[in-house]
Amino acid sequence: MELTREEILRYSRHLLIPEVGLNGQRKLKESSVLVIGTGGLGSPVSLYLAAAGVGRIGLVDYDVVDSTNLQRQVVHGTSTVGKLKVESARARLLDLNPMIQVDVYNVPFTSANALEIAAPYDVIVDGTDNFPTRYLSNDVAVFLGKPNVYGSIFRFDGQASVFYAQKGPCYRCLFPEPPPPGLVPTCAEGGVLGILPGTIGTIQATEALKLLLGIGDTLIGRLLLYNALDMSFDFVNLRKNPKCRVCGPEADIKELIDYEEFCGVPGHDHESGSAGADWDISAPELAARLQSANPPLLLDVREPHELQISWLPGALNIPLGMLAARLSELDSAREMVVLCKAGTRSARALELLVSAGFRRVKNLKGGINAWAREVDQNLPVY
Amino acid sequence: MNPVKVLFFATLRHQAGVRSTEIEIPEGITVRQLKERLVERFPGLDWQVMDHCLASVNQEYCADEDIIPPGAEVAFFPPVSGG
């Protein structure tokens, strides 16, 4: 595919590098990359691949932009809050480079549609925010024989690799089984440094570009571990797991499975904020109960630094991670309402309390954020 | 006894309260047995996280049943899922 005069001018700085040059830039124009997720990682990945002149970029996401995204999801903007993420991202990418094609899939990436969506693309980039979709994109890449450029982030720590079963290990070679539900906090629960996905996402974009051009040494067979606080980059050499169930010699998983069932969690990083209808109490109900003669004890299981943002008077603070060790401080005879930011950690705390014999416990549905929306608008939502 | 250096990453670092430690282990013990000893030595370490984390010996990926060689550097990395 020939480059136009405009393209030759636009990609001038690439054409000057011998490893890219005119032939490499033509290759990029003929190439295609599927970016799964247009969030923290998908933002820099799609922006830089668009700018670099990858001819066709596919974007999969079914979410809408909200203002808590903008601290890190730089492909979106204040003007696109409330709009579909794939449409918000497409407009930005085409503004950056109108000479490429951007395909959008405004659907959840699931076992039912994943193979069909991914089949036309040369490289898959995993920019998802949850374990079920990570296992799904890995297995899709293995079954279609394509490289899967992996990146994952939490707080100050990031990981990146290229999983390409034809030449090296896959994600399942490293992590045959997902962690138990709730063990690994999500960014919505635990937070993330806004710049971290920029660092990891640009590494993913670099790896995708190298794969398309066939240059350099990629992260196939290596896992990069980055820590922003230490500014440390560590590498672990990986190997194919001979017992891998999707890419090993005796693989027994030959088609996509139910990944939400496999991981025991939903395929999105959204907080339901509920412990189940029998265990929930709404913010207005709690407000009424607190006015009664026998108000329940409030147990706030957030981290101490979160109390500086918002708090309920009289609440006892025991962070979720310390609850098991501090159960003796609680009176199981007294009625208790457990709360956190949005109701996810408190639902987990409630499970722990119930299994320890507490019966008079309720979960504040939607957390202190629901209280701030429905009861006390002077409190901020975060 | 076999001296090994242990490195903790991400949440394990907070749980253990240290970035690294030196530990004497009998020769021939496995990565899994080392994990068990570390959980005894650092009560803050969550066994479930240790059980599901990735381990490397001398910067090479290793499985739970691998034997730790003398003088090795063993690192533990918890899984992360954010994006």
Short mmCIF file of N, CA and C in Angstrom, two decimals, chain A residues 191-295:
data_model
loop_
_atom_site.label_atom_id
_atom_site.label_comp_id
_atom_site.label_asym_id
_atom_site.label_seq_id
_atom_site.Cartn_x
_atom_site.Cartn_y
_atom_site.Cartn_z
N GLY A 191 -7.66 2.42 44.08
CA GLY A 191 -7.04 3.57 43.47
C GLY A 191 -5.86 3.21 42.58
N VAL A 192 -5.43 4.18 41.80
CA VAL A 192 -4.29 3.99 40.90
C VAL A 192 -3.68 5.36 40.60
N LEU A 193 -2.37 5.42 40.55
CA LEU A 193 -1.70 6.66 40.16
C LEU A 193 -2.07 6.95 38.70
N GLY A 194 -2.55 8.16 38.43
CA GLY A 194 -3.07 8.47 37.10
C GLY A 194 -2.05 8.30 35.98
N ILE A 195 -0.79 8.52 36.27
CA ILE A 195 0.26 8.45 35.24
C ILE A 195 0.67 7.01 34.97
N LEU A 196 0.39 6.11 35.94
CA LEU A 196 0.85 4.72 35.79
C LEU A 196 0.36 4.06 34.49
N PRO A 197 -0.94 4.15 34.15
CA PRO A 197 -1.35 3.55 32.87
C PRO A 197 -0.68 4.22 31.68
N GLY A 198 -0.25 5.48 31.83
CA GLY A 198 0.51 6.11 30.75
C GLY A 198 1.82 5.39 30.53
N THR A 199 2.52 5.07 31.63
CA THR A 199 3.81 4.37 31.52
C THR A 199 3.61 2.98 30.92
N ILE A 200 2.67 2.23 31.50
CA ILE A 200 2.48 0.84 31.05
C ILE A 200 1.85 0.82 29.65
N GLY A 201 0.88 1.71 29.41
CA GLY A 201 0.21 1.74 28.10
C GLY A 201 1.16 2.11 26.97
N THR A 202 2.10 3.03 27.22
CA THR A 202 3.03 3.38 26.14
C THR A 202 4.00 2.23 25.89
N ILE A 203 4.28 1.44 26.93
CA ILE A 203 5.11 0.23 26.72
C ILE A 203 4.32 -0.77 25.86
N GLN A 204 3.04 -0.92 26.15
CA GLN A 204 2.21 -1.82 25.32
C GLN A 204 2.16 -1.33 23.86
N ALA A 205 2.00 -0.03 23.68
CA ALA A 205 1.96 0.51 22.32
C ALA A 205 3.29 0.25 21.60
N THR A 206 4.39 0.42 22.33
CA THR A 206 5.72 0.17 21.75
C THR A 206 5.84 -1.29 21.30
N GLU A 207 5.38 -2.20 22.17
CA GLU A 207 5.48 -3.62 21.84
C GLU A 207 4.59 -3.98 20.64
N ALA A 208 3.40 -3.40 20.60
CA ALA A 208 2.49 -3.66 19.46
C ALA A 208 3.15 -3.20 18.16
N LEU A 209 3.76 -2.02 18.20
CA LEU A 209 4.40 -1.47 17.00
C LEU A 209 5.57 -2.36 16.56
N LYS A 210 6.38 -2.81 17.51
CA LYS A 210 7.52 -3.69 17.19
C LYS A 210 7.03 -5.00 16.57
N LEU A 211 5.94 -5.53 17.11
CA LEU A 211 5.39 -6.77 16.54
C LEU A 211 4.94 -6.55 15.09
N LEU A 212 4.27 -5.42 14.84
CA LEU A 212 3.77 -5.14 13.49
C LEU A 212 4.93 -4.94 12.52
N LEU A 213 5.99 -4.29 13.00
CA LEU A 213 7.13 -4.00 12.13
C LEU A 213 8.12 -5.16 12.06
N GLY A 214 8.03 -6.08 13.05
CA GLY A 214 8.99 -7.18 13.09
C GLY A 214 10.38 -6.71 13.47
N ILE A 215 10.47 -5.74 14.39
CA ILE A 215 11.80 -5.22 14.77
C ILE A 215 12.01 -5.39 16.28
N GLY A 216 13.28 -5.43 16.66
CA GLY A 216 13.65 -5.40 18.07
C GLY A 216 13.36 -6.69 18.82
N ASP A 217 13.64 -6.66 20.11
CA ASP A 217 13.32 -7.79 20.99
C ASP A 217 12.07 -7.42 21.77
N THR A 218 11.03 -8.18 21.61
CA THR A 218 9.79 -7.87 22.31
C THR A 218 9.79 -8.51 23.69
N LEU A 219 8.71 -8.30 24.42
CA LEU A 219 8.57 -8.88 25.76
C LEU A 219 8.05 -10.32 25.71
N ILE A 220 8.09 -10.96 24.55
CA ILE A 220 7.71 -12.38 24.50
C ILE A 220 8.66 -13.16 25.42
N GLY A 221 8.10 -13.91 26.38
CA GLY A 221 8.93 -14.69 27.29
C GLY A 221 9.53 -13.90 28.44
N ARG A 222 9.11 -12.64 28.57
CA ARG A 222 9.59 -11.82 29.69
C ARG A 222 8.42 -11.06 30.28
N LEU A 223 8.43 -10.94 31.58
CA LEU A 223 7.42 -10.11 32.25
C LEU A 223 8.14 -8.91 32.84
N LEU A 224 7.66 -7.71 32.48
CA LEU A 224 8.21 -6.48 33.03
C LEU A 224 7.40 -6.10 34.27
N LEU A 225 8.10 -5.78 35.36
CA LEU A 225 7.44 -5.34 36.58
C LEU A 225 7.97 -3.96 36.92
N TYR A 226 7.07 -3.00 36.91
CA TYR A 226 7.44 -1.60 37.11
C TYR A 226 6.88 -1.10 38.42
N ASN A 227 7.68 -0.35 39.17
CA ASN A 227 7.16 0.33 40.36
C ASN A 227 7.50 1.82 40.26
N ALA A 228 6.47 2.64 40.28
CA ALA A 228 6.65 4.07 40.07
C ALA A 228 7.32 4.75 41.27
N LEU A 229 7.08 4.25 42.48
CA LEU A 229 7.68 4.87 43.67
C LEU A 229 9.19 4.64 43.70
N ASP A 230 9.60 3.41 43.38
CA ASP A 230 11.03 3.10 43.36
C ASP A 230 11.67 3.53 42.04
N MET A 231 10.82 3.79 41.04
CA MET A 231 11.26 3.94 39.64
C MET A 231 12.14 2.74 39.26
N SER A 232 11.57 1.55 39.53
CA SER A 232 12.32 0.33 39.25
C SER A 232 11.65 -0.47 38.14
N PHE A 233 12.47 -1.04 37.30
CA PHE A 233 12.01 -1.95 36.24
C PHE A 233 12.68 -3.30 36.48
N ASP A 234 11.89 -4.30 36.79
CA ASP A 234 12.43 -5.65 36.98
C ASP A 234 11.89 -6.55 35.88
N PHE A 235 12.67 -7.54 35.51
CA PHE A 235 12.22 -8.49 34.49
C PHE A 235 12.29 -9.90 35.04
N VAL A 236 11.29 -10.68 34.71
CA VAL A 236 11.32 -12.11 35.04
C VAL A 236 11.25 -12.86 33.71
N ASN A 237 12.20 -13.78 33.53
CA ASN A 237 12.15 -14.62 32.32
C ASN A 237 11.08 -15.68 32.51
N LEU A 238 10.21 -15.79 31.52
CA LEU A 238 9.09 -16.71 31.62
C LEU A 238 9.36 -17.94 30.76
N ARG A 239 8.62 -18.99 31.03
CA ARG A 239 8.71 -20.16 30.17
C ARG A 239 7.31 -20.72 29.97
N LYS A 240 7.17 -21.44 28.88
CA LYS A 240 5.88 -22.07 28.62
C LYS A 240 5.62 -23.09 29.71
N ASN A 241 4.40 -23.15 30.19
CA ASN A 241 4.03 -24.14 31.19
C ASN A 241 3.58 -25.40 30.46
N PRO A 242 4.32 -26.52 30.64
CA PRO A 242 3.94 -27.74 29.89
C PRO A 242 2.55 -28.24 30.25
N LYS A 243 2.05 -27.77 31.41
CA LYS A 243 0.71 -28.22 31.82
C LYS A 243 -0.37 -27.18 31.47
N CYS A 244 -0.01 -26.16 30.68
CA CYS A 244 -0.98 -25.11 30.36
C CYS A 244 -2.20 -25.71 29.66
N ARG A 245 -3.36 -25.35 30.15
CA ARG A 245 -4.60 -25.95 29.64
C ARG A 245 -5.08 -25.36 28.32
N VAL A 246 -4.50 -24.21 27.91
CA VAL A 246 -4.89 -23.68 26.59
C VAL A 246 -3.78 -23.77 25.55
N CYS A 247 -2.49 -23.69 25.97
CA CYS A 247 -1.44 -23.70 24.95
C CYS A 247 -0.41 -24.80 25.15
N GLY A 248 -0.58 -25.67 26.17
CA GLY A 248 0.36 -26.76 26.40
C GLY A 248 0.12 -27.92 25.45
N PRO A 249 1.06 -28.90 25.44
CA PRO A 249 0.92 -30.05 24.52
C PRO A 249 -0.33 -30.89 24.82
N GLU A 250 -0.80 -30.86 26.05
CA GLU A 250 -2.00 -31.64 26.37
C GLU A 250 -3.17 -30.72 26.73
N ALA A 251 -3.23 -29.59 26.06
CA ALA A 251 -4.29 -28.62 26.34
C ALA A 251 -5.66 -29.28 26.21
N ASP A 252 -6.51 -29.03 27.19
CA ASP A 252 -7.86 -29.61 27.12
C ASP A 252 -8.94 -28.54 26.95
N ILE A 253 -8.54 -27.26 27.02
CA ILE A 253 -9.52 -26.21 26.76
C ILE A 253 -9.35 -25.80 25.30
N LYS A 254 -10.35 -26.14 24.49
CA LYS A 254 -10.24 -25.94 23.04
C LYS A 254 -11.17 -24.85 22.54
N GLU A 255 -12.03 -24.37 23.41
CA GLU A 255 -12.92 -23.28 22.99
C GLU A 255 -13.12 -22.35 24.19
N LEU A 256 -13.70 -21.19 23.90
CA LEU A 256 -13.90 -20.21 24.96
C LEU A 256 -14.87 -20.75 26.00
N ILE A 257 -14.64 -20.36 27.27
CA ILE A 257 -15.47 -20.85 28.36
C ILE A 257 -16.28 -19.68 28.95
N ASP A 258 -16.93 -19.93 30.06
CA ASP A 258 -17.63 -18.87 30.79
C ASP A 258 -16.63 -18.25 31.77
N TYR A 259 -16.08 -17.08 31.42
CA TYR A 259 -14.98 -16.51 32.19
C TYR A 259 -15.42 -15.89 33.51
N GLU A 260 -16.67 -15.40 33.53
CA GLU A 260 -17.16 -14.83 34.79
C GLU A 260 -17.33 -15.95 35.82
N GLU A 261 -17.78 -17.11 35.35
CA GLU A 261 -17.92 -18.26 36.24
C GLU A 261 -16.53 -18.75 36.68
N PHE A 262 -15.60 -18.82 35.72
CA PHE A 262 -14.23 -19.26 36.00
C PHE A 262 -13.58 -18.39 37.08
N CYS A 263 -13.78 -17.08 37.00
CA CYS A 263 -13.13 -16.16 37.94
C CYS A 263 -14.01 -15.85 39.14
N GLY A 264 -15.28 -16.14 39.06
CA GLY A 264 -16.18 -15.88 40.19
C GLY A 264 -16.49 -14.41 40.40
N VAL A 265 -16.19 -13.58 39.40
CA VAL A 265 -16.47 -12.15 39.50
C VAL A 265 -17.00 -11.65 38.16
N PRO A 266 -17.71 -10.51 38.15
CA PRO A 266 -18.20 -9.98 36.88
C PRO A 266 -17.07 -9.44 36.01
N GLY A 267 -17.33 -9.39 34.70
CA GLY A 267 -16.31 -8.95 33.74
C GLY A 267 -16.25 -7.45 33.59
N HIS A 268 -16.30 -6.73 34.70
CA HIS A 268 -16.11 -5.28 34.66
C HIS A 268 -15.72 -4.81 36.06
N ASP A 269 -15.02 -3.69 36.11
CA ASP A 269 -14.58 -3.13 37.39
C ASP A 269 -15.59 -2.08 37.83
N HIS A 270 -16.83 -2.54 38.05
CA HIS A 270 -17.85 -1.63 38.55
C HIS A 270 -18.32 -2.17 39.87
N GLU A 271 -18.59 -1.29 40.79
CA GLU A 271 -19.00 -1.77 42.11
C GLU A 271 -20.51 -1.86 42.17
N SER A 272 -21.01 -3.07 42.50
CA SER A 272 -22.46 -3.22 42.62
C SER A 272 -22.90 -2.57 43.93
N GLY A 273 -22.02 -2.60 44.94
CA GLY A 273 -22.33 -1.93 46.19
C GLY A 273 -23.36 -2.64 47.05
N SER A 274 -23.66 -3.90 46.68
CA SER A 274 -24.71 -4.63 47.38
C SER A 274 -24.16 -5.92 47.97
N ALA A 275 -24.72 -6.31 49.13
CA ALA A 275 -24.35 -7.60 49.72
C ALA A 275 -25.50 -8.59 49.53
N GLY A 276 -26.46 -8.23 48.67
CA GLY A 276 -27.67 -9.03 48.50
C GLY A 276 -28.82 -8.35 49.24
N ALA A 277 -30.03 -8.46 48.66
CA ALA A 277 -31.17 -7.69 49.16
C ALA A 277 -31.41 -7.91 50.66
N ASP A 278 -31.20 -9.13 51.15
CA ASP A 278 -31.48 -9.43 52.56
C ASP A 278 -30.52 -8.72 53.50
N TRP A 279 -29.36 -8.35 52.99
CA TRP A 279 -28.33 -7.80 53.87
C TRP A 279 -28.14 -6.30 53.70
N ASP A 280 -28.79 -5.72 52.68
CA ASP A 280 -28.57 -4.30 52.40
C ASP A 280 -29.49 -3.39 53.21
N ILE A 281 -28.98 -2.19 53.49
CA ILE A 281 -29.83 -1.12 54.01
C ILE A 281 -29.52 0.10 53.14
N SER A 282 -30.57 0.83 52.72
CA SER A 282 -30.33 2.00 51.85
C SER A 282 -29.91 3.19 52.73
N ALA A 283 -29.35 4.20 52.09
CA ALA A 283 -28.91 5.37 52.85
C ALA A 283 -30.08 6.06 53.56
N PRO A 284 -31.22 6.30 52.88
CA PRO A 284 -32.36 6.94 53.60
C PRO A 284 -32.87 6.08 54.76
N GLU A 285 -32.91 4.74 54.58
CA GLU A 285 -33.33 3.86 55.69
C GLU A 285 -32.38 4.00 56.87
N LEU A 286 -31.07 4.03 56.56
CA LEU A 286 -30.09 4.17 57.64
C LEU A 286 -30.27 5.50 58.36
N ALA A 287 -30.53 6.56 57.59
CA ALA A 287 -30.72 7.89 58.19
C ALA A 287 -31.87 7.84 59.19
N ALA A 288 -32.95 7.14 58.83
CA ALA A 288 -34.10 7.02 59.73
C ALA A 288 -33.72 6.22 60.98
N ARG A 289 -32.98 5.12 60.78
CA ARG A 289 -32.59 4.26 61.90
C ARG A 289 -31.67 5.01 62.88
N LEU A 290 -30.85 5.90 62.34
CA LEU A 290 -29.92 6.63 63.20
C LEU A 290 -30.66 7.64 64.08
N GLN A 291 -31.89 8.03 63.66
CA GLN A 291 -32.70 8.95 64.46
C GLN A 291 -33.47 8.22 65.55
N SER A 292 -33.52 6.87 65.48
CA SER A 292 -34.36 6.10 66.39
C SER A 292 -33.72 6.01 67.78
N ALA A 293 -34.46 5.40 68.71
CA ALA A 293 -33.98 5.30 70.09
C ALA A 293 -32.77 4.36 70.20
N ASN A 294 -32.74 3.32 69.35
CA ASN A 294 -31.63 2.36 69.40
C ASN A 294 -30.86 2.37 68.08
N PRO A 295 -30.06 3.39 67.86
CA PRO A 295 -29.36 3.46 66.57
C PRO A 295 -28.31 2.34 66.47
#
